[in-house]
Amino acid sequence: MPRKKAFVVLTVLFEKEKDGRWVATCKELGTSTYGNSIDDAQEKIEEAIGLHLNTLEEVGERERFFQENNITIFSSFPGDEIAMKVPARHEVFSQPFIKQIAMVN
Protein backbone atom coordinates (compact mmCIF):
# COMPACT_ATOMS: atom_id res chain seq x y z
CA MET A 1 0.00 0.00 0.00
CA PRO A 2 1.50 3.41 -0.96
CA ARG A 3 2.64 5.72 1.81
CA LYS A 4 2.56 9.50 1.80
CA LYS A 5 4.79 11.84 3.76
CA ALA A 6 3.51 13.52 6.89
CA PHE A 7 5.16 15.38 9.74
CA VAL A 8 4.80 15.77 13.49
CA VAL A 9 6.19 18.58 15.61
CA LEU A 10 7.50 17.53 18.99
CA THR A 11 8.96 19.61 21.82
CA VAL A 12 12.46 18.71 22.96
CA LEU A 13 13.64 20.18 26.25
CA PHE A 14 17.35 20.38 27.06
CA GLU A 15 18.52 20.89 30.62
CA LYS A 16 22.08 21.17 31.83
CA GLU A 17 22.75 19.17 34.98
CA LYS A 18 25.14 20.25 37.74
CA ASP A 19 27.66 17.63 36.60
CA GLY A 20 27.78 19.23 33.13
CA ARG A 21 25.77 16.59 31.29
CA TRP A 22 22.75 17.56 29.23
CA VAL A 23 19.39 15.83 29.64
CA ALA A 24 17.10 15.86 26.59
CA THR A 25 13.41 15.05 26.95
CA CYS A 26 10.66 14.85 24.35
CA LYS A 27 7.71 16.44 26.14
CA GLU A 28 4.97 14.70 24.13
CA LEU A 29 6.50 11.20 24.08
CA GLY A 30 8.05 11.19 27.55
CA THR A 31 11.25 9.91 25.98
CA SER A 32 14.44 11.06 27.70
CA THR A 33 18.19 10.59 27.39
CA TYR A 34 21.39 12.42 28.23
CA GLY A 35 24.72 13.29 26.67
CA ASN A 36 28.08 14.70 27.69
CA SER A 37 27.46 17.67 25.37
CA ILE A 38 24.34 19.26 23.98
CA ASP A 39 25.16 17.86 20.53
CA ASP A 40 25.50 14.38 22.01
CA ALA A 41 22.16 14.74 23.84
CA GLN A 42 20.48 16.00 20.67
CA GLU A 43 21.77 13.10 18.60
CA LYS A 44 20.62 10.58 21.22
CA ILE A 45 17.13 12.11 21.65
CA GLU A 46 16.58 12.14 17.89
CA GLU A 47 17.42 8.44 17.79
CA ALA A 48 15.18 7.72 20.79
CA ILE A 49 12.27 9.64 19.23
CA GLY A 50 12.65 7.69 16.00
CA LEU A 51 12.65 4.39 17.86
CA HIS A 52 9.60 5.41 19.92
CA LEU A 53 7.62 6.49 16.86
CA ASN A 54 8.60 3.37 14.91
CA THR A 55 7.50 1.15 17.81
CA LEU A 56 4.14 2.93 18.06
CA GLU A 57 3.63 2.31 14.33
CA GLU A 58 4.73 -1.34 14.52
CA VAL A 59 2.31 -2.17 17.33
CA GLY A 60 -0.56 -0.20 15.77
CA GLU A 61 -0.79 2.34 18.58
CA ARG A 62 0.36 5.52 16.83
CA GLU A 63 -3.10 6.98 16.12
CA ARG A 64 -4.36 6.36 19.66
CA PHE A 65 -1.17 7.66 21.26
CA PHE A 66 -1.12 10.81 19.10
CA GLN A 67 -4.75 11.51 19.91
CA GLU A 68 -4.26 11.04 23.67
CA ASN A 69 -1.15 13.25 23.66
CA ASN A 70 -2.45 15.97 21.33
CA ILE A 71 0.18 15.31 18.66
CA THR A 72 -0.89 16.81 15.35
CA ILE A 73 0.00 15.20 12.03
CA PHE A 74 0.79 17.76 9.32
CA SER A 75 0.43 16.79 5.66
CA SER A 76 3.13 19.27 4.63
CA PHE A 77 6.24 20.66 6.28
CA PRO A 78 4.92 22.86 9.14
CA GLY A 79 7.81 25.36 9.13
CA ASP A 80 5.94 28.64 9.68
CA GLU A 81 3.25 27.08 11.87
CA ILE A 82 5.56 26.35 14.82
CA ALA A 83 5.30 28.43 17.98
CA MET A 84 7.22 27.53 21.12
CA LYS A 85 7.24 28.80 24.69
CA VAL A 86 10.78 29.32 25.95
CA PRO A 87 11.57 28.46 29.58
CA ALA A 88 12.79 31.37 31.73
CA ARG A 89 15.86 29.55 33.12
CA HIS A 90 19.18 29.85 31.26
CA GLU A 91 20.15 26.22 31.82
CA VAL A 92 16.92 24.97 30.21
CA PHE A 93 15.76 25.56 26.68
CA SER A 94 13.42 23.95 24.21
CA GLN A 95 13.34 23.54 20.48
CA PRO A 96 10.88 22.08 18.03
CA PHE A 97 11.77 18.74 16.52
CA ILE A 98 10.07 18.02 13.22
CA LYS A 99 9.93 14.33 12.37
CA GLN A 100 8.76 12.92 9.06
CA ILE A 101 6.44 9.94 9.40
CA ALA A 102 4.84 7.70 6.81
CA MET A 103 1.09 7.56 6.38
CA VAL A 104 -0.81 4.84 4.58
CA ASN A 105 -3.06 6.27 1.84
PDB file of C-alpha atoms in Angstrom:
ATOM      1  CA  MET A   1       0.000   0.000   0.000  1.00  0.00           C
ATOM      2  CA  PRO A   2       1.497   3.411  -0.959  1.00  0.00           C
ATOM      3  CA  ARG A   3       2.645   5.725   1.815  1.00  0.00           C
ATOM      4  CA  LYS A   4       2.556   9.499   1.797  1.00  0.00           C
ATOM      5  CA  LYS A   5       4.786  11.838   3.759  1.00  0.00           C
ATOM      6  CA  ALA A   6       3.514  13.517   6.890  1.00  0.00           C
ATOM      7  CA  PHE A   7       5.160  15.377   9.745  1.00  0.00           C
ATOM      8  CA  VAL A   8       4.795  15.771  13.492  1.00  0.00           C
ATOM      9  CA  VAL A   9       6.192  18.584  15.608  1.00  0.00           C
ATOM     10  CA  LEU A  10       7.496  17.526  18.995  1.00  0.00           C
ATOM     11  CA  THR A  11       8.960  19.612  21.818  1.00  0.00           C
ATOM     12  CA  VAL A  12      12.458  18.705  22.960  1.00  0.00           C
ATOM     13  CA  LEU A  13      13.642  20.175  26.250  1.00  0.00           C
ATOM     14  CA  PHE A  14      17.346  20.380  27.061  1.00  0.00           C
ATOM     15  CA  GLU A  15      18.523  20.894  30.618  1.00  0.00           C
ATOM     16  CA  LYS A  16      22.084  21.174  31.830  1.00  0.00           C
ATOM     17  CA  GLU A  17      22.753  19.166  34.978  1.00  0.00           C
ATOM     18  CA  LYS A  18      25.140  20.248  37.741  1.00  0.00           C
ATOM     19  CA  ASP A  19      27.659  17.627  36.605  1.00  0.00           C
ATOM     20  CA  GLY A  20      27.780  19.228  33.128  1.00  0.00           C
ATOM     21  CA  ARG A  21      25.770  16.585  31.294  1.00  0.00           C
ATOM     22  CA  TRP A  22      22.745  17.561  29.227  1.00  0.00           C
ATOM     23  CA  VAL A  23      19.389  15.826  29.643  1.00  0.00           C
ATOM     24  CA  ALA A  24      17.105  15.861  26.594  1.00  0.00           C
ATOM     25  CA  THR A  25      13.410  15.045  26.951  1.00  0.00           C
ATOM     26  CA  CYS A  26      10.661  14.851  24.351  1.00  0.00           C
ATOM     27  CA  LYS A  27       7.710  16.441  26.136  1.00  0.00           C
ATOM     28  CA  GLU A  28       4.972  14.697  24.132  1.00  0.00           C
ATOM     29  CA  LEU A  29       6.496  11.204  24.080  1.00  0.00           C
ATOM     30  CA  GLY A  30       8.045  11.188  27.550  1.00  0.00           C
ATOM     31  CA  THR A  31      11.255   9.913  25.979  1.00  0.00           C
ATOM     32  CA  SER A  32      14.435  11.057  27.695  1.00  0.00           C
ATOM     33  CA  THR A  33      18.186  10.591  27.390  1.00  0.00           C
ATOM     34  CA  TYR A  34      21.393  12.420  28.235  1.00  0.00           C
ATOM     35  CA  GLY A  35      24.723  13.289  26.674  1.00  0.00           C
ATOM     36  CA  ASN A  36      28.085  14.698  27.689  1.00  0.00           C
ATOM     37  CA  SER A  37      27.459  17.667  25.375  1.00  0.00           C
ATOM     38  CA  ILE A  38      24.343  19.258  23.983  1.00  0.00           C
ATOM     39  CA  ASP A  39      25.159  17.860  20.529  1.00  0.00           C
ATOM     40  CA  ASP A  40      25.505  14.383  22.015  1.00  0.00           C
ATOM     41  CA  ALA A  41      22.162  14.737  23.840  1.00  0.00           C
ATOM     42  CA  GLN A  42      20.482  15.997  20.672  1.00  0.00           C
ATOM     43  CA  GLU A  43      21.771  13.097  18.605  1.00  0.00           C
ATOM     44  CA  LYS A  44      20.617  10.584  21.219  1.00  0.00           C
ATOM     45  CA  ILE A  45      17.130  12.110  21.648  1.00  0.00           C
ATOM     46  CA  GLU A  46      16.584  12.145  17.888  1.00  0.00           C
ATOM     47  CA  GLU A  47      17.422   8.439  17.786  1.00  0.00           C
ATOM     48  CA  ALA A  48      15.175   7.717  20.792  1.00  0.00           C
ATOM     49  CA  ILE A  49      12.274   9.641  19.227  1.00  0.00           C
ATOM     50  CA  GLY A  50      12.648   7.695  15.996  1.00  0.00           C
ATOM     51  CA  LEU A  51      12.646   4.385  17.862  1.00  0.00           C
ATOM     52  CA  HIS A  52       9.603   5.409  19.922  1.00  0.00           C
ATOM     53  CA  LEU A  53       7.616   6.492  16.859  1.00  0.00           C
ATOM     54  CA  ASN A  54       8.598   3.368  14.913  1.00  0.00           C
ATOM     55  CA  THR A  55       7.501   1.154  17.807  1.00  0.00           C
ATOM     56  CA  LEU A  56       4.136   2.931  18.057  1.00  0.00           C
ATOM     57  CA  GLU A  57       3.627   2.313  14.327  1.00  0.00           C
ATOM     58  CA  GLU A  58       4.735  -1.340  14.519  1.00  0.00           C
ATOM     59  CA  VAL A  59       2.307  -2.173  17.330  1.00  0.00           C
ATOM     60  CA  GLY A  60      -0.561  -0.204  15.774  1.00  0.00           C
ATOM     61  CA  GLU A  61      -0.794   2.341  18.585  1.00  0.00           C
ATOM     62  CA  ARG A  62       0.356   5.521  16.832  1.00  0.00           C
ATOM     63  CA  GLU A  63      -3.096   6.983  16.117  1.00  0.00           C
ATOM     64  CA  ARG A  64      -4.357   6.356  19.664  1.00  0.00           C
ATOM     65  CA  PHE A  65      -1.170   7.660  21.262  1.00  0.00           C
ATOM     66  CA  PHE A  66      -1.116  10.808  19.105  1.00  0.00           C
ATOM     67  CA  GLN A  67      -4.752  11.507  19.912  1.00  0.00           C
ATOM     68  CA  GLU A  68      -4.263  11.036  23.666  1.00  0.00           C
ATOM     69  CA  ASN A  69      -1.154  13.245  23.663  1.00  0.00           C
ATOM     70  CA  ASN A  70      -2.445  15.975  21.326  1.00  0.00           C
ATOM     71  CA  ILE A  71       0.177  15.311  18.660  1.00  0.00           C
ATOM     72  CA  THR A  72      -0.894  16.812  15.346  1.00  0.00           C
ATOM     73  CA  ILE A  73      -0.005  15.196  12.032  1.00  0.00           C
ATOM     74  CA  PHE A  74       0.791  17.756   9.320  1.00  0.00           C
ATOM     75  CA  SER A  75       0.427  16.794   5.660  1.00  0.00           C
ATOM     76  CA  SER A  76       3.132  19.274   4.634  1.00  0.00           C
ATOM     77  CA  PHE A  77       6.237  20.664   6.285  1.00  0.00           C
ATOM     78  CA  PRO A  78       4.918  22.857   9.140  1.00  0.00           C
ATOM     79  CA  GLY A  79       7.813  25.363   9.130  1.00  0.00           C
ATOM     80  CA  ASP A  80       5.937  28.637   9.679  1.00  0.00           C
ATOM     81  CA  GLU A  81       3.245  27.079  11.872  1.00  0.00           C
ATOM     82  CA  ILE A  82       5.561  26.351  14.816  1.00  0.00           C
ATOM     83  CA  ALA A  83       5.299  28.433  17.984  1.00  0.00           C
ATOM     84  CA  MET A  84       7.225  27.530  21.119  1.00  0.00           C
ATOM     85  CA  LYS A  85       7.243  28.799  24.686  1.00  0.00           C
ATOM     86  CA  VAL A  86      10.778  29.321  25.949  1.00  0.00           C
ATOM     87  CA  PRO A  87      11.575  28.462  29.583  1.00  0.00           C
ATOM     88  CA  ALA A  88      12.791  31.372  31.730  1.00  0.00           C
ATOM     89  CA  ARG A  89      15.856  29.548  33.115  1.00  0.00           C
ATOM     90  CA  HIS A  90      19.182  29.854  31.261  1.00  0.00           C
ATOM     91  CA  GLU A  91      20.145  26.218  31.818  1.00  0.00           C
ATOM     92  CA  VAL A  92      16.922  24.967  30.207  1.00  0.00           C
ATOM     93  CA  PHE A  93      15.758  25.563  26.678  1.00  0.00           C
ATOM     94  CA  SER A  94      13.416  23.947  24.206  1.00  0.00           C
ATOM     95  CA  GLN A  95      13.342  23.544  20.481  1.00  0.00           C
ATOM     96  CA  PRO A  96      10.881  22.078  18.026  1.00  0.00           C
ATOM     97  CA  PHE A  97      11.767  18.741  16.524  1.00  0.00           C
ATOM     98  CA  ILE A  98      10.074  18.021  13.220  1.00  0.00           C
ATOM     99  CA  LYS A  99       9.928  14.333  12.370  1.00  0.00           C
ATOM    100  CA  GLN A 100       8.764  12.924   9.064  1.00  0.00           C
ATOM    101  CA  ILE A 101       6.444   9.939   9.404  1.00  0.00           C
ATOM    102  CA  ALA A 102       4.840   7.696   6.812  1.00  0.00           C
ATOM    103  CA  MET A 103       1.086   7.564   6.381  1.00  0.00           C
ATOM    104  CA  VAL A 104      -0.814   4.837   4.576  1.00  0.00           C
ATOM    105  CA  ASN A 105      -3.061   6.268   1.839  1.00  0.00           C
TER     106      ASN A 105
END
